[in-house]
Amino acid sequence: HGDTELGGADFDQLIAEKVRMCFLNDHEIDLATNPTSWSRLLRAAEAAKIRLSTEPSAHIKEEFIASANGEPLHLNFEISRTEFEQMIR
């Protein structure tokens, strides 16, 4: 499994933080404050990182990740390999 701090968990965290900030800006809800939402986001970020190793972009889609005023909110985020490479520099 190797050192997860050398392109593993740390890269997942970078993607998750970027998505978290975009969701926070759009909906004024911080996904990191809900353990279930944050866990789902981290798993989705890891899957996106893996896809980006072979594809030019990856979509992160999570239905019902949060709610506002009783209405479900869905996460739909796209990240390109170029964006990801800039983030990890």
Coordinates of N, CA and C in Angstrom, one line a residue:
H1 N 0.8 -1.2 0.0 CA 0.0 0.0 0.0 C 0.9 1.3 0.0
G2 N 2.1 1.2 0.5 CA 3.0 2.4 0.4 C 2.6 3.4 1.4
D3 N 3.3 4.5 1.3 CA 3.2 5.6 2.2 C 2.0 6.5 1.7
T4 N 0.9 6.5 2.5 CA -0.3 7.2 2.0 C -0.1 8.7 2.1
E5 N 1.0 9.2 2.6 CA 1.2 10.6 2.7 C 2.0 11.1 1.5
L6 N 2.3 10.2 0.5 CA 3.1 10.5 -0.7 C 2.2 10.3 -1.9
G7 N 1.2 11.1 -2.0 CA 0.3 11.0 -3.2 C -0.9 10.1 -2.9
G8 N -1.2 9.8 -1.7 CA -2.4 9.0 -1.3 C -3.4 9.8 -0.6
A9 N -3.4 9.7 0.7 CA -4.4 10.4 1.5 C -4.3 11.9 1.4
D10 N -3.1 12.4 1.2 CA -2.9 13.8 1.1 C -3.5 14.4 -0.2
F11 N -3.4 13.6 -1.3 CA -4.0 14.1 -2.5 C -5.5 14.0 -2.5
D12 N -6.0 13.0 -1.8 CA -7.5 12.9 -1.6 C -8.0 14.1 -0.9
Q13 N -7.2 14.4 0.2 CA -7.6 15.6 1.0 C -7.6 16.9 0.2
L14 N -6.7 17.1 -0.7 CA -6.6 18.3 -1.5 C -7.9 18.4 -2.4
I15 N -8.2 17.3 -3.0 CA -9.4 17.3 -3.8 C -10.7 17.5 -3.0
A16 N -10.8 16.8 -1.9 CA -11.9 17.0 -1.0 C -12.1 18.4 -0.5
E17 N -11.0 19.0 -0.1 CA -11.0 20.4 0.3 C -11.5 21.4 -0.8
K18 N -11.0 21.2 -2.0 CA -11.4 22.0 -3.1 C -12.9 21.9 -3.3
V19 N -13.4 20.7 -3.3 CA -14.9 20.4 -3.5 C -15.7 21.0 -2.3
R20 N -15.1 20.8 -1.1 CA -15.8 21.4 0.1 C -15.9 22.9 0.0
M21 N -14.9 23.6 -0.4 CA -14.9 25.0 -0.5 C -15.9 25.5 -1.6
C22 N -16.0 24.8 -2.7 CA -17.0 25.1 -3.7 C -18.4 24.9 -3.2
F23 N -18.6 23.8 -2.5 CA -19.9 23.5 -2.0 C -20.3 24.6 -0.9
L24 N -19.4 24.9 -0.1 CA -19.6 26.0 0.9 C -19.9 27.3 0.3
N25 N -19.2 27.7 -0.8 CA -19.5 28.9 -1.5 C -20.9 28.9 -2.1
D26 N -21.3 27.8 -2.7 CA -22.5 27.7 -3.4 C -23.8 27.6 -2.4
H27 N -23.6 26.8 -1.3 CA -24.7 26.5 -0.5 C -24.6 27.0 1.0
E28 N -23.5 27.5 1.3 CA -23.2 28.0 2.7 C -23.3 26.8 3.7
I29 N -22.9 25.6 3.3 CA -22.9 24.4 4.1 C -21.6 23.8 4.0
D30 N -20.9 23.6 5.2 CA -19.6 23.0 5.3 C -19.8 21.5 5.4
L31 N -19.4 20.8 4.4 CA -19.5 19.3 4.4 C -18.6 18.7 5.5
A32 N -17.6 19.3 5.9 CA -16.6 18.8 6.8 C -17.2 18.7 8.2
T33 N -18.3 19.4 8.5 CA -18.9 19.4 9.8 C -19.8 18.2 10.1
N34 N -20.1 17.5 9.0 CA -21.0 16.3 9.1 C -20.1 15.1 8.8
P35 N -19.8 14.3 9.8 CA -18.9 13.1 9.6 C -19.3 12.2 8.4
T36 N -20.6 12.0 8.2 CA -21.0 11.1 7.1 C -20.8 11.8 5.8
S37 N -21.1 13.1 5.7 CA -20.9 13.8 4.4 C -19.4 13.9 4.1
W38 N -18.6 14.1 5.1 CA -17.2 14.3 4.9 C -16.6 12.9 4.5
S39 N -17.0 11.9 5.1 CA -16.5 10.5 4.7 C -16.9 10.2 3.3
R40 N -18.1 10.5 2.9 CA -18.5 10.3 1.5 C -17.7 11.1 0.5
L41 N -17.5 12.3 0.9 CA -16.7 13.2 0.0 C -15.2 12.7 -0.1
L42 N -14.6 12.2 1.0 CA -13.3 11.7 0.9 C -13.2 10.5 0.0
R43 N -14.2 9.6 0.1 CA -14.2 8.4 -0.8 C -14.4 8.8 -2.2
A44 N -15.2 9.8 -2.5 CA -15.4 10.3 -3.8 C -14.2 10.9 -4.4
A45 N -13.5 11.7 -3.5 CA -12.2 12.3 -3.9 C -11.2 11.3 -4.3
E46 N -11.1 10.2 -3.5 CA -10.1 9.2 -3.8 C -10.4 8.5 -5.2
A47 N -11.7 8.3 -5.4 CA -12.1 7.7 -6.7 C -11.8 8.6 -7.9
A48 N -12.0 9.9 -7.6 CA -11.7 10.9 -8.7 C -10.2 10.9 -8.9
K49 N -9.4 10.9 -7.9 CA -7.9 10.9 -8.0 C -7.5 9.7 -8.9
I50 N -8.0 8.5 -8.6 CA -7.7 7.3 -9.4 C -8.1 7.5 -10.8
R51 N -9.3 8.0 -11.1 CA -9.7 8.2 -12.5 C -8.8 9.2 -13.2
L52 N -8.3 10.2 -12.5 CA -7.5 11.2 -13.1 C -6.1 10.6 -13.6
S53 N -5.8 9.5 -13.1 CA -4.5 8.9 -13.5 C -4.6 8.4 -14.9
T54 N -5.8 8.1 -15.4 CA -6.0 7.6 -16.8 C -6.9 8.4 -17.7
E55 N -7.7 9.4 -17.1 CA -8.7 10.1 -17.8 C -8.4 11.6 -17.7
P56 N -8.8 12.4 -18.6 CA -8.5 13.9 -18.6 C -9.3 14.6 -17.6
S57 N -10.4 14.0 -17.1 CA -11.3 14.7 -16.1 C -12.0 13.6 -15.3
A58 N -12.5 14.1 -14.1 CA -13.3 13.2 -13.3 C -14.5 13.9 -12.7
H59 N -15.6 13.3 -12.6 CA -16.8 13.8 -12.0 C -17.0 13.3 -10.6
I60 N -17.3 14.1 -9.7 CA -17.6 13.7 -8.3 C -19.1 14.0 -8.1
K61 N -19.9 13.0 -8.0 CA -21.3 13.1 -7.9 C -21.8 12.3 -6.6
E62 N -22.4 13.0 -5.7 CA -23.0 12.4 -4.5 C -24.4 13.0 -4.3
E63 N -25.4 12.1 -4.4 CA -26.7 12.5 -4.1 C -27.0 12.6 -2.7
F64 N -27.8 13.6 -2.3 CA -28.3 13.8 -0.9 C -27.1 13.9 0.1
I65 N -26.1 14.7 -0.3 CA -24.9 14.9 0.5 C -25.2 15.8 1.7
A66 N -26.2 16.6 1.6 CA -26.6 17.5 2.7 C -28.1 18.0 2.4
S67 N -28.6 18.8 3.3 CA -29.9 19.4 3.1 C -29.9 20.8 3.6
A68 N -30.8 21.6 3.0 CA -31.0 23.0 3.4 C -32.5 23.2 3.4
N69 N -33.0 23.6 4.6 CA -34.4 23.9 4.7 C -35.3 22.7 4.3
G70 N -34.8 21.5 4.7 CA -35.5 20.3 4.4 C -35.4 19.8 2.9
E71 N -34.7 20.5 2.1 CA -34.5 20.2 0.7 C -33.1 19.5 0.5
P72 N -33.1 18.3 -0.1 CA -31.8 17.6 -0.3 C -30.9 18.4 -1.3
L73 N -29.6 18.4 -1.0 CA -28.6 19.0 -1.9 C -27.7 17.9 -2.4
H74 N -27.5 18.0 -3.7 CA -26.6 17.0 -4.4 C -25.3 17.7 -4.7
L75 N -24.3 16.9 -4.7 CA -22.9 17.3 -5.1 C -22.6 16.9 -6.5
N76 N -22.2 17.8 -7.4 CA -21.9 17.5 -8.7 C -20.7 18.4 -9.1
F77 N -19.5 17.9 -9.1 CA -18.3 18.6 -9.3 C -17.4 17.9 -10.3
E78 N -16.8 18.7 -11.2 CA -15.9 18.1 -12.2 C -14.5 18.7 -12.0
I79 N -13.5 17.9 -12.0 CA -12.1 18.3 -11.9 C -11.3 17.8 -13.1
S80 N -10.5 18.6 -13.6 CA -9.7 18.2 -14.8 C -8.3 17.7 -14.2
R81 N -7.6 16.9 -15.1 CA -6.3 16.5 -14.7 C -5.4 17.7 -14.6
T82 N -5.5 18.7 -15.4 CA -4.7 19.9 -15.3 C -4.9 20.6 -14.0
E83 N -6.2 20.8 -13.6 CA -6.4 21.4 -12.3 C -5.8 20.6 -11.1
F84 N -5.9 19.3 -11.2 CA -5.4 18.4 -10.2 C -3.8 18.5 -10.1
E85 N -3.2 18.5 -11.3 CA -1.7 18.7 -11.3 C -1.3 20.0 -10.7
Q86 N -2.0 21.1 -11.0 CA -1.7 22.4 -10.4 C -1.9 22.3 -8.9
M87 N -2.9 21.6 -8.4 CA -3.1 21.6 -7.0 C -2.0 20.8 -6.2
I88 N -1.4 19.8 -6.9 CA -0.5 19.0 -6.2 C 1.0 19.5 -6.3
R89 N 1.2 20.5 -7.1 CA 2.5 21.1 -7.2 C 3.0 21.7 -5.9

